[in-house]
Coordinates of C-alpha atoms and ligand atoms in Angstrom, one line a residue:
X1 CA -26.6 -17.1 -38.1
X2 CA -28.4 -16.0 -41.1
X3 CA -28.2 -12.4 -41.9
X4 CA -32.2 -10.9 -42.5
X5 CA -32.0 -8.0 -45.2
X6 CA -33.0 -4.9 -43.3
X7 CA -36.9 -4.1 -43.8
X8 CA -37.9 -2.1 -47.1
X9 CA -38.4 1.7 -46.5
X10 CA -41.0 3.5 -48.1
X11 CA -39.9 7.0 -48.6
X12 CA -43.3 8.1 -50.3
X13 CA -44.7 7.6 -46.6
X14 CA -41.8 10.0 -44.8
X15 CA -42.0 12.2 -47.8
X16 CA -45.8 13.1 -46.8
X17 CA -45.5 13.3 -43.8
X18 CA -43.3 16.4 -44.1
X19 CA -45.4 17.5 -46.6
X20 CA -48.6 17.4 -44.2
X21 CA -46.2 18.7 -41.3
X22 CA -45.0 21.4 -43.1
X23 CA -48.4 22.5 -44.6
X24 CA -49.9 23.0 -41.0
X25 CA -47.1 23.0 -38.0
X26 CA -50.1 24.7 -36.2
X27 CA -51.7 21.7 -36.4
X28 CA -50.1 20.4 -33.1
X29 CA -50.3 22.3 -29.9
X30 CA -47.2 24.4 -30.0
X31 CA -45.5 23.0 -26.6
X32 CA -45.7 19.1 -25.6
X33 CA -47.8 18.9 -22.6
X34 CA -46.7 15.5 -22.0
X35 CA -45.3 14.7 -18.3
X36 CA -42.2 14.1 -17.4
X37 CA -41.0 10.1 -18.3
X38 CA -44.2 9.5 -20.5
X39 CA -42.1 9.2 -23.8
X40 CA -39.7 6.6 -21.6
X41 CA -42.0 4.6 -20.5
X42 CA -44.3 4.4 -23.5
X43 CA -40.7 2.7 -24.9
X44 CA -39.4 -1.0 -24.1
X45 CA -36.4 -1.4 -21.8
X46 CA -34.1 -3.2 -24.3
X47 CA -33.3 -2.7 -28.1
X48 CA -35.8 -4.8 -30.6
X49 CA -33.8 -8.1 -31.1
X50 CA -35.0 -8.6 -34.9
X51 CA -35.9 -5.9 -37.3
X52 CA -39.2 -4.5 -37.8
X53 CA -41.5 -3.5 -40.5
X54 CA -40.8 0.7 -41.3
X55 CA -44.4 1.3 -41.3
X56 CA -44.7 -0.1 -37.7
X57 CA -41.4 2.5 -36.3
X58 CA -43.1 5.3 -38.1
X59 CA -46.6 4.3 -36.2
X60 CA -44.7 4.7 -32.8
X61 CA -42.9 7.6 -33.8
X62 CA -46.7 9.2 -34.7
X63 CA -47.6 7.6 -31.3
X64 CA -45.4 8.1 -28.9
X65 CA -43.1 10.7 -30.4
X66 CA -45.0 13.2 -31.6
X67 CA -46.9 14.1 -28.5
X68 CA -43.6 14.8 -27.1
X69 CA -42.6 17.0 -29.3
X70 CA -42.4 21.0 -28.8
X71 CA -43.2 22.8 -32.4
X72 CA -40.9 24.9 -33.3
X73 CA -42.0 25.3 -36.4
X74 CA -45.5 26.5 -34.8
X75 CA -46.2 30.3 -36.0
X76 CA -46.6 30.8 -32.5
X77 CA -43.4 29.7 -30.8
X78 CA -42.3 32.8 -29.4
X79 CA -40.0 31.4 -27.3
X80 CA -36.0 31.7 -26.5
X81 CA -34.8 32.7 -30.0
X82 CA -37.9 31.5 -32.5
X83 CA -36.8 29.4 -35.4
X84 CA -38.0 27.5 -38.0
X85 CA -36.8 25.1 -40.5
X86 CA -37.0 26.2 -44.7
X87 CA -38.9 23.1 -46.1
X88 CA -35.8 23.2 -48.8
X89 CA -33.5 22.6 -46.3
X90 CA -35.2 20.0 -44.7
X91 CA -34.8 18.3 -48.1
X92 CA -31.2 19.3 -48.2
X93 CA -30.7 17.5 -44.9
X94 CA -32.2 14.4 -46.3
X95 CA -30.0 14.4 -49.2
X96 CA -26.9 14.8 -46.6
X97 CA -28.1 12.3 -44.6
X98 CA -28.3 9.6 -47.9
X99 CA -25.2 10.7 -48.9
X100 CA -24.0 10.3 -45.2
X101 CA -20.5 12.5 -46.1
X102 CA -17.7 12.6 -43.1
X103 CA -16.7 16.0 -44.4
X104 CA -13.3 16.6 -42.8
X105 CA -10.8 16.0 -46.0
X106 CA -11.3 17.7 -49.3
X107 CA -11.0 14.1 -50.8
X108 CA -13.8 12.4 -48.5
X109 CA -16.2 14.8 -51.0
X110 CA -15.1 17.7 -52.7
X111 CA -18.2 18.8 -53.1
X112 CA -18.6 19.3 -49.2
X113 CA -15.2 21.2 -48.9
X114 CA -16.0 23.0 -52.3
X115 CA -19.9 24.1 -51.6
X116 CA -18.7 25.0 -47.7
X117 CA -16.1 27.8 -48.9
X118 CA -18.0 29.0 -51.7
X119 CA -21.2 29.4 -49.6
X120 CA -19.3 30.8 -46.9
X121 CA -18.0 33.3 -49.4
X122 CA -21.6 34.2 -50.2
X123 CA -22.3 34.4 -46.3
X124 CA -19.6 36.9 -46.1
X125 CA -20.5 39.3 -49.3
X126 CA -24.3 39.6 -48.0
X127 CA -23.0 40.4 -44.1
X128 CA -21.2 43.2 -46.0
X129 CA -18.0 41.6 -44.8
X130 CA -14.3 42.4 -46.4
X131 CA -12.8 39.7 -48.2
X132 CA -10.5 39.9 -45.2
X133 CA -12.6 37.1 -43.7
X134 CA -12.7 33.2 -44.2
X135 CA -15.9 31.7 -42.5
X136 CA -15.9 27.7 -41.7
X137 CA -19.0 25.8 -40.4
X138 CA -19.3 24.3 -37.2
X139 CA -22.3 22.8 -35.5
X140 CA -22.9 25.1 -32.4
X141 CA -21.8 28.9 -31.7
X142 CA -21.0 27.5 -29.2
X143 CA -18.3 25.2 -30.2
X144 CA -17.8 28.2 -32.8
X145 CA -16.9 30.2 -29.7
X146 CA -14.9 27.9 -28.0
X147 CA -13.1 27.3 -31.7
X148 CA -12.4 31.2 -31.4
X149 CA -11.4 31.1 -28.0
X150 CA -9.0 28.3 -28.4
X151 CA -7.3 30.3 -31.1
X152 CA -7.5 33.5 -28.9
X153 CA -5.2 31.2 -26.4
X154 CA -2.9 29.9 -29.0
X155 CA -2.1 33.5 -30.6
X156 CA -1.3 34.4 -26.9
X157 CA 2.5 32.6 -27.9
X158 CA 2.3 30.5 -24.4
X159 CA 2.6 27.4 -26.2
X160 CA -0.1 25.9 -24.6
X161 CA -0.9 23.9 -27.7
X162 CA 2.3 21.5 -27.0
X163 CA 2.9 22.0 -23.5
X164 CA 0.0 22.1 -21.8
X165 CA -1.5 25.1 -19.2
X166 CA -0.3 23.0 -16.0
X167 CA 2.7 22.6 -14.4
X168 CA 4.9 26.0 -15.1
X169 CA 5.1 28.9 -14.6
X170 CA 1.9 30.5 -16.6
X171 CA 0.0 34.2 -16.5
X172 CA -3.8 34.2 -15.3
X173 CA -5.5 34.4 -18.6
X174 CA -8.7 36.9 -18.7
X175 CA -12.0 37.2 -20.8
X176 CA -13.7 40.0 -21.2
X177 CA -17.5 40.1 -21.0
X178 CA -20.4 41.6 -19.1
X179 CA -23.5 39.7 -17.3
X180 CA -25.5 39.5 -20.5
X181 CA -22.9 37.6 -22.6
X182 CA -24.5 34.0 -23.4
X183 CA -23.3 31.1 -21.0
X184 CA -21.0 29.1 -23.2
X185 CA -18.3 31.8 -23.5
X186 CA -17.8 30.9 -19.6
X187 CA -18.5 27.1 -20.8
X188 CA -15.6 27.8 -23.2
X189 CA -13.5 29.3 -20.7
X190 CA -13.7 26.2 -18.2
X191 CA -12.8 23.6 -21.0
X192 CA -9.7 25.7 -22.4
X193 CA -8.4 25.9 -18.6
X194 CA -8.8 29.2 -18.3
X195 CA -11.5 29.3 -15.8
X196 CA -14.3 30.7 -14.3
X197 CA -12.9 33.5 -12.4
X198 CA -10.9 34.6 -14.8
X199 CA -14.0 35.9 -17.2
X200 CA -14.5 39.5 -16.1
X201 CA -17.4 41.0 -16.1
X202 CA -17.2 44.3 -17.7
X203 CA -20.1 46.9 -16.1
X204 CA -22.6 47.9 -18.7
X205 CA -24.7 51.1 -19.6
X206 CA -28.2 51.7 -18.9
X207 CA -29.4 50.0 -22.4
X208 CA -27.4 46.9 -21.1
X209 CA -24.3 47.2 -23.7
X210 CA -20.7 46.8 -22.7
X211 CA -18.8 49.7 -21.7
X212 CA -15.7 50.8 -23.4
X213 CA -14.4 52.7 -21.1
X214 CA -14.8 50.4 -18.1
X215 CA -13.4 47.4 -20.6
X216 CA -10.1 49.4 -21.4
X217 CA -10.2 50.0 -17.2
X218 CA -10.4 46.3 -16.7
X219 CA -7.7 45.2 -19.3
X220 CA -5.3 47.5 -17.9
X221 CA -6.1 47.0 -14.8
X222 CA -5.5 43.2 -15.0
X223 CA -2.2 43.8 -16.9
X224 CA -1.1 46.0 -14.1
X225 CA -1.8 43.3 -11.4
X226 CA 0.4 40.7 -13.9
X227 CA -2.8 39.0 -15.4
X228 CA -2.5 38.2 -19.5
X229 CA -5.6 39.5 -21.3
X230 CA -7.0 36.8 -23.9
X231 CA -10.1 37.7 -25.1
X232 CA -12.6 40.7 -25.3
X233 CA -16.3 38.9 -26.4
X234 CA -18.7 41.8 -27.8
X235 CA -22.2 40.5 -28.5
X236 CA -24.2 41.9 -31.2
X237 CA -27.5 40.7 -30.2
X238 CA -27.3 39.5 -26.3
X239 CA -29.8 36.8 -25.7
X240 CA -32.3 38.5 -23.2
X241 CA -33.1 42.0 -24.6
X242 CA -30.3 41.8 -27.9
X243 CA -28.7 44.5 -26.7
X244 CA -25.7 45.4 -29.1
X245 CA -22.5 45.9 -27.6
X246 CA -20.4 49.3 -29.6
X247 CA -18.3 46.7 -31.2
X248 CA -16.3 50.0 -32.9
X249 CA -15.2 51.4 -29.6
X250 CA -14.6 48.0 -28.3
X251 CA -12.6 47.0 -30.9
X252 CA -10.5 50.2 -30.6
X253 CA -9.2 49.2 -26.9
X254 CA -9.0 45.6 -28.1
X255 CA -6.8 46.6 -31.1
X256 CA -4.9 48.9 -28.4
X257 CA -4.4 46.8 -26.0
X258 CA -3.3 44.0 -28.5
X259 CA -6.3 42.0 -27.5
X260 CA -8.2 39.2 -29.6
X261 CA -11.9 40.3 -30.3
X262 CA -13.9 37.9 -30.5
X263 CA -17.7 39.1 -31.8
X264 CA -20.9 37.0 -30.9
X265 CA -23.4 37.5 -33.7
X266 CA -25.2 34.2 -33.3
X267 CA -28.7 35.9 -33.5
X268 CA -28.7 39.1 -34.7
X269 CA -26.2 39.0 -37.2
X270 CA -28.2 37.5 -39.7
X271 CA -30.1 40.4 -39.6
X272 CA -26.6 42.4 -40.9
X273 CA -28.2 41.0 -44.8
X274 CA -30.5 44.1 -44.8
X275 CA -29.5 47.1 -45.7
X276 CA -31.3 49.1 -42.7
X277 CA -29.5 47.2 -40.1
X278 CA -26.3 46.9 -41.9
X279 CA -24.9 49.0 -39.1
X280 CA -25.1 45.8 -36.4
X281 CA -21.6 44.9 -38.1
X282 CA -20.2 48.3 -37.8
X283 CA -16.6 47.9 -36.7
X284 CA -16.3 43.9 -36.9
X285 CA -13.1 44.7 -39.0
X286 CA -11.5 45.4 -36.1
X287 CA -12.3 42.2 -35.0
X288 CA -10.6 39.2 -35.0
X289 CA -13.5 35.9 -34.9
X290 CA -17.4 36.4 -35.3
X291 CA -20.0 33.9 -35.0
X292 CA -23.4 33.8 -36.7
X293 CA -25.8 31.3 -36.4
X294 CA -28.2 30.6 -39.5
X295 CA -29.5 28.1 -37.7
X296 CA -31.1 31.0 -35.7
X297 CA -32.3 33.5 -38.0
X298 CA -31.7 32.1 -41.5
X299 CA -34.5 29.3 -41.7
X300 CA -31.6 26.6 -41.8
X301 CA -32.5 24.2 -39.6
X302 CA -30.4 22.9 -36.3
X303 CA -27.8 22.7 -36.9
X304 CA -25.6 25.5 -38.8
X305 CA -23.2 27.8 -37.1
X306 CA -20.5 29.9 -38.8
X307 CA -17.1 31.2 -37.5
X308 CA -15.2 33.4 -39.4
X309 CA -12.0 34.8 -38.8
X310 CA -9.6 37.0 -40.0
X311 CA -6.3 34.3 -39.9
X312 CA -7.2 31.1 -40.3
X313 CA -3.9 29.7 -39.7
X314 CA -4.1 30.6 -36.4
X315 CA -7.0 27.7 -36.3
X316 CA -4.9 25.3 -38.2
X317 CA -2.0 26.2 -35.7
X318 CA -4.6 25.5 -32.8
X319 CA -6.2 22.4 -34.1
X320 CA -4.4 20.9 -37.4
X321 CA -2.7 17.5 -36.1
X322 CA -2.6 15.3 -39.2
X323 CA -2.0 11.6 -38.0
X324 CA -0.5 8.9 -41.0
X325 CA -4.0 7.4 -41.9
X326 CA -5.6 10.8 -42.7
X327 CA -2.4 12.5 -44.8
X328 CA -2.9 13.0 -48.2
X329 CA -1.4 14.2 -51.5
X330 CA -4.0 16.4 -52.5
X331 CA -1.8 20.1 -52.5
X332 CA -4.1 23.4 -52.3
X333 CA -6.6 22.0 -50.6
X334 CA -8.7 23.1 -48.0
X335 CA -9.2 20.1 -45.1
X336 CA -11.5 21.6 -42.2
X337 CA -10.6 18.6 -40.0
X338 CA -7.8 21.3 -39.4
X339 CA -9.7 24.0 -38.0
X340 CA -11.3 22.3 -35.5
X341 CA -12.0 19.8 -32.9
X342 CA -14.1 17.5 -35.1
X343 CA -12.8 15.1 -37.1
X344 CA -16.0 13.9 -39.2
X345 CA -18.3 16.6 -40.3
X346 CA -21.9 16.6 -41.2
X347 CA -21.7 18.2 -45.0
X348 CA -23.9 21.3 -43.5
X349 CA -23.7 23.5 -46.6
X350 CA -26.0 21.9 -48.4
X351 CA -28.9 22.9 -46.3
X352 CA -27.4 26.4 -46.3
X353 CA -26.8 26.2 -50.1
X354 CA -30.5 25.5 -50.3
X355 CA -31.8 28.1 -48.5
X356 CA -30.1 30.5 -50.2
X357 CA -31.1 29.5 -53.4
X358 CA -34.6 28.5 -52.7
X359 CA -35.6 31.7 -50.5
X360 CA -33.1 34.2 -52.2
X361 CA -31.0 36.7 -50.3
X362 CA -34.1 39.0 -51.0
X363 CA -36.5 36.8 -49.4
X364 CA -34.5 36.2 -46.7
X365 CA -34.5 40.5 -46.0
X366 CA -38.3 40.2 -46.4
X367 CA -38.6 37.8 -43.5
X368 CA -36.6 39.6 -41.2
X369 CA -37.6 43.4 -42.1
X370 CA -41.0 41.8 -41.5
X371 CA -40.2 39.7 -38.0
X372 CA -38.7 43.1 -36.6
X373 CA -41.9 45.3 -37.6
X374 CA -43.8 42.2 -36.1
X375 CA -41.9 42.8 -33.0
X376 CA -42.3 46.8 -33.1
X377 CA -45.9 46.4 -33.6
X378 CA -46.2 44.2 -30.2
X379 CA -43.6 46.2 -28.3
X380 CA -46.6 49.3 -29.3
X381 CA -49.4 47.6 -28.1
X382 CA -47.6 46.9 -24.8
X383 CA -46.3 50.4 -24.4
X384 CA -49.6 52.1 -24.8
X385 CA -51.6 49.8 -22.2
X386 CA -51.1 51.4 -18.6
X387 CA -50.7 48.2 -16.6
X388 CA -47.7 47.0 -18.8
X389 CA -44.1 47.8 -19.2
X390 CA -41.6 47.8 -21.9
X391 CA -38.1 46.3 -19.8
X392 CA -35.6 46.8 -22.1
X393 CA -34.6 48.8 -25.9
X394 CA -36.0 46.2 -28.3
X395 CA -33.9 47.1 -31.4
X396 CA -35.2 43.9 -33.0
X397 CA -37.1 40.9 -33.3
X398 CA -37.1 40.4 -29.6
X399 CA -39.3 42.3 -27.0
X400 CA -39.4 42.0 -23.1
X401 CA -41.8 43.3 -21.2
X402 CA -44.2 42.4 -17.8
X403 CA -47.6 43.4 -16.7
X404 CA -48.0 45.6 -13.9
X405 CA -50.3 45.6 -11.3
X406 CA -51.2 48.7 -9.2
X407 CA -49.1 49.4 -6.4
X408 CA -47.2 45.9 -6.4
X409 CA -43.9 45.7 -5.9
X410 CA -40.9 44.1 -7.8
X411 CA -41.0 40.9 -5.9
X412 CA -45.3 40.7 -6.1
X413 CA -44.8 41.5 -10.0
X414 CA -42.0 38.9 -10.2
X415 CA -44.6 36.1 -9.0
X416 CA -47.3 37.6 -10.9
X417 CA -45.2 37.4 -14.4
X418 CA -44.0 33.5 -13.6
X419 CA -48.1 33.0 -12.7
X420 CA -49.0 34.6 -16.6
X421 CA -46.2 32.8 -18.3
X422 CA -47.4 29.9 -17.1
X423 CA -51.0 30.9 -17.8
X424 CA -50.4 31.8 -20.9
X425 CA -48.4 29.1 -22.0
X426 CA -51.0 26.6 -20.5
X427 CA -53.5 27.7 -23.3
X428 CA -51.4 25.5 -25.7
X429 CA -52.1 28.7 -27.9
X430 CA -48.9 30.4 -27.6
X431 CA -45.2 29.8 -26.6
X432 CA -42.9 32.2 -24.9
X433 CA -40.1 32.2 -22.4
X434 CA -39.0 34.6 -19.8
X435 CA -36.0 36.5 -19.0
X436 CA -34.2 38.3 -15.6
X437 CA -33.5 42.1 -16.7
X438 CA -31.8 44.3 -13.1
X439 CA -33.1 41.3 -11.1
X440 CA -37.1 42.0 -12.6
X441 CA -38.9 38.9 -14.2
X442 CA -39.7 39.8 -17.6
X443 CA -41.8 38.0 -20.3
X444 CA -39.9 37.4 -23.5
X445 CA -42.0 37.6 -27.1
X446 CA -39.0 36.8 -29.6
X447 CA -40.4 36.3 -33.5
X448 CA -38.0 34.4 -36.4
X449 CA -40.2 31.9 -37.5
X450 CA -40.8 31.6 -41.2
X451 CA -44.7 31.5 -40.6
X452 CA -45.7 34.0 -38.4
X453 CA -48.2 36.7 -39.0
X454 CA -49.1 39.7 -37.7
X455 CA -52.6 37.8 -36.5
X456 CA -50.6 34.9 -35.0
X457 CA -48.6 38.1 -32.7
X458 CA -52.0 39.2 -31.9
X459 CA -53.6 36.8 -30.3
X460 CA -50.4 35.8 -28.2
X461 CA -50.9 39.3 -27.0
X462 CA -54.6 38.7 -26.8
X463 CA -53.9 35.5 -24.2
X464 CA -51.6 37.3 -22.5
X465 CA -54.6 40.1 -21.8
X466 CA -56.9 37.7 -20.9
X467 CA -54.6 35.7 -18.9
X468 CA -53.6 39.0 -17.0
X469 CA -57.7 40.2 -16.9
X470 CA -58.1 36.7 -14.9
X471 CA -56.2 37.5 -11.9
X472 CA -54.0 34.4 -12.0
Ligands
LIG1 N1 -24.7 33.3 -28.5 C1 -25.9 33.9 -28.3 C2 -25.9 35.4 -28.3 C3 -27.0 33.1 -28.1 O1 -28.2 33.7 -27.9 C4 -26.9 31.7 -28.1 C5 -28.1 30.9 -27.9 O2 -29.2 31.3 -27.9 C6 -25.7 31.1 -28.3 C7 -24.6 31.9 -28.5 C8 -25.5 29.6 -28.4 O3 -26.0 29.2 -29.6 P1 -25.9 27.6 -30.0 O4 -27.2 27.0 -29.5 O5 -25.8 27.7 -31.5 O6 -24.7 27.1 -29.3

């Protein structure tokens, strides 16, 4: 059968439309109010048998796509933790994507290997790390976590690696964390066999942080009753309120009790590149593995997570497993098929390369001094209003708060919050999320996207007023 060339693609078209994306995202309303199965069924059962014109795919995508799409690059996407993508990485991703690298030996592109540890080294110096640390990109923190995890098991000497956690005589292994510690630690701890009951909850204090003193009661404790402590996760920025565990206490009972600390940064540790909140890293040398996620708080867009640690060969004696076809002759080399599960790897540093360069470290700082007195500013207007609450320390970009009707009670105010959420998020004005905080339904404001202003914070506190004023 005759081969037909594959369709001409005009670029100019995709190159403005980003342009014309990018100069408005408020343009579209900020969440997709399309119902459930309309983007299905707007699409044919089967696969096209013969190509099609570009200009016709890009049509659809315009028709069918878009309207199912949720902005997160809307200046009023407060939701979860708000991102947004720099337009210079979204450029950089292009670029990747033509060059279409499988980044996993140094040989496949040296560039990719070359531009990861060098911008990783970058990473490092402006987190006001030690040069103690080698950082490696992964797509997800969490695959970062379960990376750090995995090598948390392997140090442990059980020789799990070669054979297996089944079928001899083995210790309970235990992870350390408290309620607030994000969901794919416990994700992590299911895959590497460890298991659910075996993640310990660790009480916290009244500002929702770890306690030390409880932790070093529960890792005794276990070893007492014959369990084998394997990880203590700290979270610098927890993903309701970004509470900030006292990673310098922790890691004193972790380094006492010869246990691997493993520090969860993915939000807030971006913020470590300003001077003033430095401190958010205080004590991660006395931590083994940290995540950050720049695809969080960095303006890289999805997807950009970075693990460092303070051995790396304890990765490549976790992960490296180097079959015939993929040996090579290369020497000093660095291969980061070795350090984790994946094989192929998307050549991420560009983007972050990108960013760096076109924003500057400096204008990076800007943005996030300026997201956090964005967030202060709000967190104000709700504390001095009678009928709402501040729920929770709001050390950062993040607040959570609820509104508070005369002499309801938690379960009335619960229903009520759910009813202005949904209010407010009807409006197609605004975008936030919600959280639980001691069992009470709290609204969640979270700012990190490149193009909010002060006006855009306003008027999601203005809907939220008027939403509240019209007794939903
Ligand atoms: N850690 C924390 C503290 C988070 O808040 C999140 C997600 O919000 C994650 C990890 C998971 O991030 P990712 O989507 O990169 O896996």
């Amino acid at each position: 059968m005759k081969q037909t060339a594959p369709a001409e693609v005009d670029f100019a078209l995709i190159t403005r439309w980003i342009e014309a994306y990018f100069a408005d995202p408020s343009a579209y309303p900020v969440r997709s109010a399309v119902e459930p199965g309309a983007v299905a069924a707007a699409l044919p059962a089967t696969a096209p048998e013969a190509g099609e014109p570009f200009e016709r795919i890009l049509a659809d995508f315009e028709r069918i796509v878009v309207p199912g799409i949720t902005h997160w690059n809307h200046p009023r996407f407060f939701a979860y933790f708000a991102t947004s993508a720099a337009p210079a990485a979204v450029a950089a991703e292009a670029l990747a994507a033509t060059l279409d690298v499988k980044a996993m030996l140094w040989r496949t592109s040296p560039a990719a290997t070359e531009l990861e540890e060098v911008t990783m080294r970058w990473l490092a110096t402006l987190l006001g790390l030690s040069s103690g640390w080698t950082g490696i990109i992964y797509d997800t923190a969490s695959i970062a976590g379960f990376t750090a995890l995995a090598a948390a098991r392997e140090a442990l000497d059980l020789n799990i690696r070669e054979l297996g956690a089944s079928g001899r005589e083995l210790p309970r292994l235990r992870v350390y964390v408290t309620e607030h510690t994000h969901s794919h630690i416990e994700k992590a701890a299911i895959a590497l066999g460890i298991g659910r009951q075996n993640v310990v909850q660790v009480p916290t204090d009244a500002a929702f942080r770890m306690r030390p003193d409880a932790l070093r009661d529960a890792v005794r404790g276990d070893r007492a009753a014959g369990y084998r402590p394997c990880a203590i996760v700290a979270t610098v920025g927890t993903t309701s309120t970004t509470s900030i565990d006292p990673v310098p206490a922790i890691a004193e009972v972790a380094r006492a009790e010869r246990v691997w600390l493993h520090v969860d940064a993915a939000y807030a540790g971006m913020a470590a590149m300003v001077p003033e909140f430095r401190d958010l890293l205080a004590g991660i040398e006395g931590a083994d593995s940290l995540v950050v996620n720049p695809h969080k708080w960095m303006f890289v867009p999805m997807d950009l997570s970075v693990l460092f640690v303070r051995d790396p060969a304890v990765l490549r004696r976790t992960f490296a497993l180097v079959p015939e076809y993929l040996s090579t002759t290369d020497g000093a080399v660095t291969n980061f098929m070795d350090y984790g599960l994946q094989l192929g790897r998307r050549f991420r540093a560009l983007k972050l390369w990108f960013v760096l360069r076109h924003l500057g470290a400096e204008g990076i700082r800007t943005r996030l001094r300026a997201h956090v007195a964005l967030a202060q500013e709000f967190a104000g207007w709700v504390a001095a209003e009678r009928d709402w609450e501040i729920l929770a320390p709001h050390p950062l970009s993040v607040v959570c708060f609820r509104h508070r009707a005369a002499e309801a009670g938690d379960e009335e105010l619960d229903a009520l919050n759910a009813r202005l959420l949904d209010a407010a998020n009807a409006t197609g004005e605004v975008f936030l999320s919600h959280t639980k905080i001691d069992g009470r339904y709290a609204l969640r404001l979270a700012i990190g996207n490149l193009r909010t202003t002060r006006d855009d914070v306003a008027a999601a506190w203005h809907i939220l007023r008027e939403c509240a004023g019209a007794r939903i």
